[in-house]
């Protein structure tokens, strides 16, 4: 029972609730987990979470399916779903994500690619796809050289370091399109591939030609460098043109996140990104400082995912317990609706993102409670919301905040 975002756009209205109808979406990245031994607790179940349990008891719960059953999402599509978009319809390319990850403000005409410095032999064959993992400072110096010594006539270019051998290339100007192949052959012993158009669009052929010319210049600049004497471009992509979040929902929306990539995805959706510190506690300070200025807050907690990817069950438990401690600060602000969930599961057992549905709790004055009294995977499987696609969370939150008009007479 999915509903199109265009229908929500028609039904969205200012809140009818006397409390103002503010919504907080708290995302614990990679929240969902697995037991490390058969029958044992998951990370969330093992964590001591009196505040989350109280919210689950007063509110309602369920399991969110990020993309579709069986699909393990990246964090980009995971968040698009949470924001109410169909992640299968709006694809954020790797180049765009990489640019967002360094806080680069992408414009609608920009084409972004992930770049990798590599090492080639005298015949131009790749011998190391990561150029010996050169230090970040070396990567930065090479980017500076490319920025100064290369150009694409009629276009603006930006060559920005990311980390070690990785960088971002952004080309700005009219008529650029994506739908292009990558240069990285994904193996050594062969030269980098030329960029080819993957569609019949003449603009794709022209964009490929511009990039191939630039690659030739860049390889000439790097020829005398060692070990990073060549480069590859991957994931060449444009801003996918996501409809504006604030317009669809008629919400003044703010995003609070420590990691640039999440700020970037929120910015792509049209949210206002608030500057914040490096810690989770500082994100709460930011929320409190800006409480009066917005109707909707997306607040992102990264470290549940990081510790899951480390395979560190106990450390993930600790992060969840720390976030639990912040719930009283959020409640004290008196939101109309508070949602706590994740963008996907990252079980420590798997050390990676997984396809498992994600526990979710929704709390608010108009939320109908269920029998669930703790926040955990098993409990949420019995929750009143059942199982639903992540993109259905926003319509539910909007309704509970008094922000959706009646459908039909
Ligand atoms: Zn994630």
CSV table of C-alpha atoms and ligand atoms in Angstrom, one decimal:
chain,number,residue,atom,x,y,z
A,1,UNK,CA,0.0,0.0,0.0
A,2,UNK,CA,2.4,2.6,-1.2
A,3,UNK,CA,1.4,6.1,-1.8
A,4,UNK,CA,3.0,8.4,-4.4
A,5,UNK,CA,4.9,11.4,-3.2
A,6,UNK,CA,2.8,13.6,-5.6
A,7,UNK,CA,-0.3,12.7,-3.6
A,8,UNK,CA,1.4,13.7,-0.4
A,9,UNK,CA,2.4,17.0,-2.0
A,10,UNK,CA,-1.4,17.6,-2.7
A,11,UNK,CA,-2.5,16.7,0.9
A,12,UNK,CA,0.3,18.4,2.8
A,13,UNK,CA,-0.9,21.3,5.0
A,14,UNK,CA,0.4,23.4,7.9
A,15,UNK,CA,-0.2,21.5,11.2
A,16,UNK,CA,-3.6,21.5,12.7
A,17,UNK,CA,-2.3,20.5,16.1
A,18,UNK,CA,-2.2,23.1,18.9
A,19,UNK,CA,1.4,22.0,19.8
A,20,UNK,CA,2.7,23.1,16.4
A,21,UNK,CA,3.2,19.7,14.8
A,22,UNK,CA,7.0,19.5,14.9
A,23,UNK,CA,8.6,16.2,13.7
A,24,UNK,CA,12.0,14.8,14.8
A,25,UNK,CA,13.4,11.9,12.7
A,26,UNK,CA,16.3,10.4,14.7
A,27,UNK,CA,18.4,8.1,12.6
A,28,UNK,CA,20.8,5.7,14.2
A,29,UNK,CA,22.8,4.6,11.1
A,30,UNK,CA,22.8,0.9,10.6
A,31,UNK,CA,20.6,0.4,13.8
A,32,UNK,CA,19.3,-3.1,13.0
A,33,UNK,CA,21.4,-6.0,14.2
A,34,UNK,CA,21.7,-9.8,14.7
A,35,UNK,CA,22.5,-12.0,17.7
A,36,UNK,CA,26.1,-13.1,17.8
A,37,UNK,CA,25.0,-16.5,19.1
A,38,UNK,CA,21.8,-18.4,18.4
A,39,UNK,CA,19.0,-17.1,20.5
A,40,UNK,CA,21.0,-14.3,21.9
A,41,UNK,CA,20.1,-10.6,21.9
A,42,UNK,CA,20.8,-8.2,19.0
A,43,UNK,CA,22.9,-5.1,19.7
A,44,UNK,CA,19.7,-3.0,20.3
A,45,UNK,CA,18.2,-5.7,22.5
A,46,UNK,CA,21.4,-6.1,24.6
A,47,UNK,CA,21.6,-2.3,25.1
A,48,UNK,CA,20.2,-0.8,28.3
A,49,UNK,CA,17.7,1.7,26.8
A,50,UNK,CA,15.2,2.9,29.4
A,51,UNK,CA,14.3,6.1,27.4
A,52,UNK,CA,13.8,4.3,24.1
A,53,UNK,CA,11.8,1.6,25.9
A,54,UNK,CA,9.6,4.2,27.5
A,55,UNK,CA,9.0,5.8,24.0
A,56,UNK,CA,8.2,2.4,22.6
A,57,UNK,CA,5.8,1.8,25.4
A,58,UNK,CA,3.9,5.1,25.0
A,59,UNK,CA,4.1,5.0,21.2
A,60,UNK,CA,3.9,2.4,18.4
A,61,UNK,CA,6.6,0.3,16.7
A,62,UNK,CA,7.2,-1.8,13.6
A,63,UNK,CA,9.9,-2.9,11.1
A,64,UNK,CA,11.0,-0.7,8.3
A,65,UNK,CA,12.1,-2.2,5.0
A,66,UNK,CA,14.6,0.3,3.5
A,67,UNK,CA,14.3,-0.5,-0.2
A,68,UNK,CA,12.6,-3.9,-0.8
A,69,UNK,CA,12.7,-7.3,0.8
A,70,UNK,CA,16.2,-8.9,0.6
A,71,UNK,CA,18.0,-5.7,-0.6
A,72,UNK,CA,21.0,-4.4,1.3
A,73,UNK,CA,21.0,-0.7,0.8
A,74,UNK,CA,23.8,1.9,0.8
A,75,UNK,CA,23.3,4.8,3.1
A,76,UNK,CA,22.3,7.1,0.3
A,77,UNK,CA,19.3,5.1,-0.9
A,78,UNK,CA,18.6,4.2,2.8
A,79,UNK,CA,18.1,7.9,3.6
A,80,UNK,CA,16.1,8.7,0.5
A,81,UNK,CA,13.6,6.1,1.7
A,82,UNK,CA,13.5,7.6,5.2
A,83,UNK,CA,12.8,11.0,3.6
A,84,UNK,CA,9.8,9.5,1.7
A,85,UNK,CA,11.3,9.1,-1.8
A,86,UNK,CA,11.3,5.9,-3.7
A,87,UNK,CA,15.0,4.9,-3.6
A,88,UNK,CA,14.6,2.8,-6.8
A,89,UNK,CA,13.5,5.9,-8.7
A,90,UNK,CA,16.0,8.4,-7.6
A,91,UNK,CA,19.5,7.1,-7.8
A,92,UNK,CA,22.4,9.1,-6.4
A,93,UNK,CA,25.5,8.1,-8.4
A,94,UNK,CA,28.8,7.3,-6.7
A,95,UNK,CA,30.5,10.5,-8.1
A,96,UNK,CA,27.7,12.6,-6.6
A,97,UNK,CA,28.0,10.8,-3.2
A,98,UNK,CA,31.8,11.3,-3.2
A,99,UNK,CA,31.4,15.0,-3.9
A,100,UNK,CA,28.7,15.3,-1.1
A,101,UNK,CA,31.1,13.5,1.2
A,102,UNK,CA,33.6,16.3,1.0
A,103,UNK,CA,30.9,19.0,1.5
A,104,UNK,CA,31.2,20.1,-2.2
A,105,UNK,CA,28.1,22.1,-3.1
A,106,UNK,CA,26.9,20.5,-6.3
A,107,UNK,CA,24.9,22.5,-8.7
A,108,UNK,CA,22.3,21.2,-11.2
A,109,UNK,CA,24.7,21.6,-14.2
A,110,UNK,CA,27.6,19.7,-12.4
A,111,UNK,CA,28.9,16.4,-13.4
A,112,UNK,CA,30.8,14.6,-10.7
A,113,UNK,CA,33.1,11.6,-10.8
A,114,UNK,CA,35.1,9.7,-8.3
A,115,UNK,CA,38.7,9.7,-9.2
A,116,UNK,CA,41.4,7.2,-8.2
A,117,UNK,CA,45.1,7.8,-8.7
A,118,UNK,CA,46.9,4.7,-10.0
A,119,UNK,CA,50.3,3.5,-11.1
A,120,UNK,CA,51.0,2.4,-14.7
A,121,UNK,CA,54.1,0.9,-16.3
A,122,UNK,CA,56.0,2.2,-19.4
A,123,UNK,CA,53.4,0.6,-21.7
A,124,UNK,CA,50.6,2.4,-19.8
A,125,UNK,CA,49.3,-0.8,-18.2
A,126,UNK,CA,47.9,-0.5,-14.7
A,127,UNK,CA,50.2,-2.1,-12.1
A,128,UNK,CA,48.5,-0.7,-8.9
A,129,UNK,CA,44.9,0.6,-9.0
A,130,UNK,CA,45.5,2.5,-5.8
A,131,UNK,CA,48.9,4.0,-6.5
A,132,UNK,CA,50.4,2.3,-3.3
A,133,UNK,CA,47.7,4.1,-1.2
A,134,UNK,CA,49.7,7.4,-1.4
A,135,UNK,CA,49.3,9.6,1.7
A,136,UNK,CA,46.4,12.1,1.7
A,137,UNK,CA,48.9,15.0,1.5
A,138,UNK,CA,50.4,13.6,-1.7
A,139,UNK,CA,46.9,13.1,-3.2
A,140,UNK,CA,46.1,16.7,-2.3
A,141,UNK,CA,49.2,18.0,-4.0
A,142,UNK,CA,48.4,16.1,-7.2
A,143,UNK,CA,44.9,17.5,-7.1
A,144,UNK,CA,46.3,21.0,-6.9
A,145,UNK,CA,48.5,20.3,-9.9
A,146,UNK,CA,45.6,19.0,-11.9
A,147,UNK,CA,43.5,22.0,-10.9
A,148,UNK,CA,46.2,24.4,-12.1
A,149,UNK,CA,47.5,22.5,-15.2
A,150,UNK,CA,44.4,21.1,-16.8
A,151,UNK,CA,41.2,22.6,-18.2
A,152,UNK,CA,38.1,21.9,-20.3
A,153,UNK,CA,37.5,24.9,-22.6
A,154,UNK,CA,34.1,26.5,-21.9
A,155,UNK,CA,33.7,24.6,-18.6
A,156,UNK,CA,34.8,25.1,-15.0
A,157,UNK,CA,36.6,22.2,-13.3
A,158,UNK,CA,37.2,21.3,-9.7
A,159,UNK,CA,39.7,18.7,-8.7
A,160,UNK,CA,39.4,18.0,-4.9
A,161,UNK,CA,41.2,15.5,-2.7
A,162,UNK,CA,39.1,13.0,-0.7
A,163,UNK,CA,41.6,10.6,1.1
A,164,UNK,CA,44.8,8.9,0.0
A,165,UNK,CA,44.5,8.0,-3.7
A,166,UNK,CA,40.9,9.1,-4.0
A,167,UNK,CA,39.7,12.5,-5.3
A,168,UNK,CA,36.6,14.1,-6.9
A,169,UNK,CA,36.4,15.7,-10.3
A,170,UNK,CA,33.5,18.1,-10.9
A,171,UNK,CA,32.9,19.6,-14.3
A,172,UNK,CA,30.5,22.6,-14.4
A,173,UNK,CA,28.8,23.8,-17.4
A,174,UNK,CA,25.8,23.4,-19.8
A,175,UNK,CA,25.0,20.2,-21.7
A,176,UNK,CA,26.8,17.6,-19.6
A,177,UNK,CA,25.0,14.3,-19.1
A,178,UNK,CA,25.7,11.1,-17.3
A,179,UNK,CA,25.2,7.6,-18.6
A,180,UNK,CA,28.9,7.0,-19.3
A,181,UNK,CA,31.2,4.1,-18.7
A,182,UNK,CA,34.1,4.1,-16.3
A,183,UNK,CA,37.8,4.0,-17.1
A,184,UNK,CA,38.8,1.6,-14.3
A,185,UNK,CA,39.2,-1.9,-15.8
A,186,UNK,CA,39.0,-3.3,-12.2
A,187,UNK,CA,42.2,-5.3,-12.8
A,188,UNK,CA,45.9,-4.8,-13.4
A,189,UNK,CA,48.0,-5.6,-16.4
A,190,UNK,CA,45.7,-3.6,-18.8
A,191,UNK,CA,45.6,0.1,-19.5
A,192,UNK,CA,42.7,2.3,-18.3
A,193,UNK,CA,39.7,2.2,-20.6
A,194,UNK,CA,38.4,5.2,-22.5
A,195,UNK,CA,35.1,6.7,-21.3
A,196,UNK,CA,32.2,5.6,-23.6
A,197,UNK,CA,28.6,6.8,-23.8
A,198,UNK,CA,26.2,4.2,-22.7
A,199,UNK,CA,23.2,5.7,-24.5
A,200,UNK,CA,22.5,7.1,-28.0
A,201,UNK,CA,22.2,10.6,-26.6
A,202,UNK,CA,24.6,12.8,-28.7
A,203,UNK,CA,25.2,14.8,-25.5
A,204,UNK,CA,26.6,11.7,-23.9
A,205,UNK,CA,29.1,11.2,-26.7
A,206,UNK,CA,30.1,14.8,-26.4
A,207,UNK,CA,30.5,14.6,-22.6
A,208,UNK,CA,32.6,11.4,-23.0
A,209,UNK,CA,34.9,13.3,-25.5
A,210,UNK,CA,35.4,16.2,-23.1
A,211,UNK,CA,36.3,13.9,-20.3
A,212,UNK,CA,38.6,11.8,-22.4
A,213,UNK,CA,40.4,14.9,-23.5
A,214,UNK,CA,40.8,16.0,-19.9
A,215,UNK,CA,42.1,12.5,-18.9
A,216,UNK,CA,44.8,12.8,-21.6
A,217,UNK,CA,45.9,16.2,-20.2
A,218,UNK,CA,45.8,14.8,-16.6
A,219,UNK,CA,47.9,11.8,-17.6
A,220,UNK,CA,50.5,14.1,-19.2
A,221,UNK,CA,50.7,16.2,-16.0
A,222,UNK,CA,51.1,13.0,-13.8
A,223,UNK,CA,53.5,11.2,-16.2
A,224,UNK,CA,56.6,12.2,-14.1
A,225,UNK,CA,55.0,11.6,-10.7
A,226,UNK,CA,55.7,8.5,-8.7
A,227,UNK,CA,53.9,6.2,-7.8
A,228,UNK,CA,50.7,8.0,-8.8
A,229,UNK,CA,51.5,8.5,-12.5
A,230,UNK,CA,48.0,8.0,-13.9
A,231,UNK,CA,44.3,8.1,-12.9
A,232,UNK,CA,40.9,6.5,-13.3
A,233,UNK,CA,37.4,8.0,-13.2
A,234,UNK,CA,34.4,6.1,-11.9
A,235,UNK,CA,30.7,6.6,-11.1
A,236,UNK,CA,30.3,9.6,-13.4
A,237,UNK,CA,27.0,11.1,-12.3
A,238,UNK,CA,24.8,14.2,-12.0
A,239,UNK,CA,22.4,15.4,-9.3
A,240,UNK,CA,19.4,13.1,-9.8
A,241,UNK,CA,16.9,16.0,-9.5
A,242,UNK,CA,15.1,15.0,-6.3
A,243,UNK,CA,11.9,16.9,-5.7
A,244,UNK,CA,12.3,19.4,-2.9
A,245,UNK,CA,11.5,18.0,0.6
A,246,UNK,CA,10.4,21.3,2.0
A,247,UNK,CA,8.0,22.0,-0.8
A,248,UNK,CA,6.5,18.5,-0.9
A,249,UNK,CA,5.7,18.4,2.8
A,250,UNK,CA,5.3,22.1,3.4
A,251,UNK,CA,7.8,21.8,6.2
A,252,UNK,CA,10.7,24.0,7.2
A,253,UNK,CA,13.3,21.2,7.4
A,254,UNK,CA,16.7,21.1,9.0
A,255,UNK,CA,19.4,18.4,8.9
A,256,UNK,CA,21.9,17.8,11.7
A,257,UNK,CA,24.8,15.3,10.9
A,258,UNK,CA,28.4,15.1,11.7
A,259,UNK,CA,29.4,13.2,8.5
A,260,UNK,CA,29.4,15.3,5.3
A,261,UNK,CA,27.8,12.6,3.1
A,262,UNK,CA,24.5,12.7,5.2
A,263,UNK,CA,24.5,16.5,5.2
A,264,UNK,CA,25.0,16.2,1.4
A,265,UNK,CA,22.1,13.8,0.9
A,266,UNK,CA,19.8,16.1,3.0
A,267,UNK,CA,21.0,19.1,1.0
A,268,UNK,CA,20.2,17.3,-2.3
A,269,UNK,CA,16.7,16.8,-1.0
A,270,UNK,CA,16.4,20.5,-0.2
A,271,UNK,CA,16.7,20.5,3.6
A,272,UNK,CA,18.7,23.2,5.3
A,273,UNK,CA,21.9,21.8,6.7
A,274,UNK,CA,22.8,23.2,10.1
A,275,UNK,CA,26.5,23.4,11.2
A,276,UNK,CA,27.3,21.3,14.2
A,277,UNK,CA,30.2,19.9,16.1
A,278,UNK,CA,32.0,16.5,15.9
A,279,UNK,CA,30.1,14.7,18.7
A,280,UNK,CA,26.6,13.3,19.1
A,281,UNK,CA,26.2,15.6,22.1
A,282,UNK,CA,27.0,18.6,20.0
A,283,UNK,CA,24.3,17.5,17.5
A,284,UNK,CA,21.8,17.7,20.4
A,285,UNK,CA,23.0,21.2,21.2
A,286,UNK,CA,22.4,22.2,17.6
A,287,UNK,CA,18.9,20.7,17.8
A,288,UNK,CA,18.1,22.7,20.9
A,289,UNK,CA,19.5,26.0,19.5
A,290,UNK,CA,17.4,25.8,16.3
A,291,UNK,CA,14.3,24.3,17.8
A,292,UNK,CA,12.1,27.4,17.2
A,293,UNK,CA,13.3,27.8,13.6
A,294,UNK,CA,12.1,24.6,11.9
A,295,UNK,CA,9.1,22.2,11.7
A,296,UNK,CA,11.2,19.1,10.9
A,297,UNK,CA,14.6,17.9,12.1
A,298,UNK,CA,16.6,15.0,10.7
A,299,UNK,CA,19.3,14.2,13.2
A,300,UNK,CA,21.8,11.6,12.2
A,301,UNK,CA,23.9,9.4,14.5
A,302,UNK,CA,26.7,7.7,12.6
A,303,UNK,CA,28.5,5.5,15.0
A,304,UNK,CA,26.1,2.6,15.3
A,305,UNK,CA,26.9,1.8,11.7
A,306,UNK,CA,30.7,2.4,12.2
A,307,UNK,CA,30.9,-0.1,15.1
A,308,UNK,CA,28.7,-2.6,13.2
A,309,UNK,CA,31.1,-2.4,10.3
A,310,UNK,CA,34.0,-2.9,12.7
A,311,UNK,CA,32.3,-6.1,13.8
A,312,UNK,CA,32.3,-4.8,17.4
A,313,UNK,CA,29.0,-5.8,19.0
A,314,UNK,CA,29.8,-4.4,22.4
A,315,UNK,CA,30.9,-1.0,21.0
A,316,UNK,CA,27.7,-0.8,19.0
A,317,UNK,CA,25.7,-1.5,22.1
A,318,UNK,CA,27.5,1.4,23.9
A,319,UNK,CA,26.7,3.8,21.1
A,320,UNK,CA,23.0,2.8,21.3
A,321,UNK,CA,23.1,3.4,25.1
A,322,UNK,CA,24.6,6.8,24.5
A,323,UNK,CA,21.9,7.8,22.1
A,324,UNK,CA,19.3,6.5,24.5
A,325,UNK,CA,20.6,9.1,27.0
A,326,UNK,CA,19.8,11.9,24.5
A,327,UNK,CA,16.1,11.0,24.2
A,328,UNK,CA,15.2,12.9,27.3
A,329,UNK,CA,16.7,16.1,25.7
A,330,UNK,CA,14.6,15.5,22.6
A,331,UNK,CA,11.4,14.9,24.6
A,332,UNK,CA,12.0,18.0,26.7
A,333,UNK,CA,11.6,20.0,23.4
A,334,UNK,CA,8.1,18.6,23.1
A,335,UNK,CA,8.0,17.4,19.5
A,336,UNK,CA,4.6,16.4,18.2
A,337,UNK,CA,6.1,13.3,16.6
A,338,UNK,CA,9.4,11.6,17.3
A,339,UNK,CA,10.6,8.7,15.1
A,340,UNK,CA,13.6,6.6,16.0
A,341,UNK,CA,14.9,4.2,13.4
A,342,UNK,CA,17.8,3.4,11.1
A,343,UNK,CA,18.5,3.7,7.4
A,344,UNK,CA,19.4,-0.1,7.2
A,345,UNK,CA,20.8,-2.8,9.4
A,346,UNK,CA,24.5,-3.2,10.1
A,347,UNK,CA,24.9,-6.3,12.2
A,348,UNK,CA,28.3,-6.6,13.9
A,349,UNK,CA,28.1,-10.3,13.0
A,350,UNK,CA,28.2,-9.5,9.3
A,351,UNK,CA,30.4,-6.4,9.5
A,352,UNK,CA,28.4,-4.8,6.7
A,353,UNK,CA,25.1,-3.3,5.7
A,354,UNK,CA,22.4,-6.0,5.5
A,355,UNK,CA,18.9,-6.5,4.1
A,356,UNK,CA,17.1,-7.1,7.4
A,357,UNK,CA,14.2,-4.8,8.2
A,358,UNK,CA,15.0,-2.0,10.7
A,359,UNK,CA,13.3,-1.5,14.1
A,360,UNK,CA,11.3,1.7,14.2
A,361,UNK,CA,9.4,3.5,17.0
A,362,UNK,CA,7.0,6.4,16.4
A,363,UNK,CA,5.9,8.4,19.4
A,364,UNK,CA,3.5,11.3,19.6
A,365,UNK,CA,0.3,12.7,21.0
A,366,UNK,CA,-1.8,11.2,18.2
A,367,UNK,CA,0.0,7.9,17.9
A,368,UNK,CA,-2.1,4.9,18.8
A,369,UNK,CA,-0.1,2.7,21.2
A,370,UNK,CA,0.5,-1.0,20.8
A,371,UNK,CA,1.5,-3.8,23.3
A,372,UNK,CA,5.2,-3.3,22.7
A,373,UNK,CA,7.0,-2.1,25.8
A,374,UNK,CA,10.7,-2.3,24.7
A,375,UNK,CA,12.6,-1.1,21.7
A,376,UNK,CA,14.2,-4.1,19.9
A,377,UNK,CA,14.0,-6.2,16.7
A,378,UNK,CA,11.9,-9.0,18.3
A,379,UNK,CA,9.6,-6.5,20.0
A,380,UNK,CA,9.1,-4.4,16.9
A,381,UNK,CA,8.2,-7.5,14.9
A,382,UNK,CA,5.0,-7.5,17.0
A,383,UNK,CA,4.5,-3.7,16.7
A,384,UNK,CA,1.3,-2.0,15.7
A,385,UNK,CA,2.8,-0.6,12.5
A,386,UNK,CA,3.8,-4.1,11.2
A,387,UNK,CA,6.2,-4.1,8.3
A,388,UNK,CA,6.3,-1.3,5.8
A,389,UNK,CA,8.6,0.3,3.3
A,390,UNK,CA,10.8,3.1,4.7
A,391,UNK,CA,9.2,5.6,2.2
A,392,UNK,CA,5.9,5.2,4.0
A,393,UNK,CA,7.3,6.6,7.3
A,394,UNK,CA,7.0,10.3,6.2
A,395,UNK,CA,3.3,10.0,5.3
A,396,UNK,CA,2.7,8.5,8.7
A,397,UNK,CA,4.7,11.1,10.5
A,398,UNK,CA,2.9,13.9,8.6
A,399,UNK,CA,-0.5,12.5,9.6
A,400,UNK,CA,0.5,12.2,13.2
A,401,UNK,CA,1.7,15.8,13.1
A,402,UNK,CA,-1.7,17.0,11.8
A,403,UNK,CA,-0.1,17.9,8.5
A,404,UNK,CA,-2.1,15.8,6.0
A,405,UNK,CA,-5.5,16.9,4.8
A,406,UNK,CA,-8.3,14.4,4.1
A,407,UNK,CA,-8.2,12.5,0.8
A,408,UNK,CA,-11.4,13.2,-1.1
A,409,UNK,CA,-14.7,14.6,0.1
B,1,LIG,ZN1,23.8,4.0,6.7
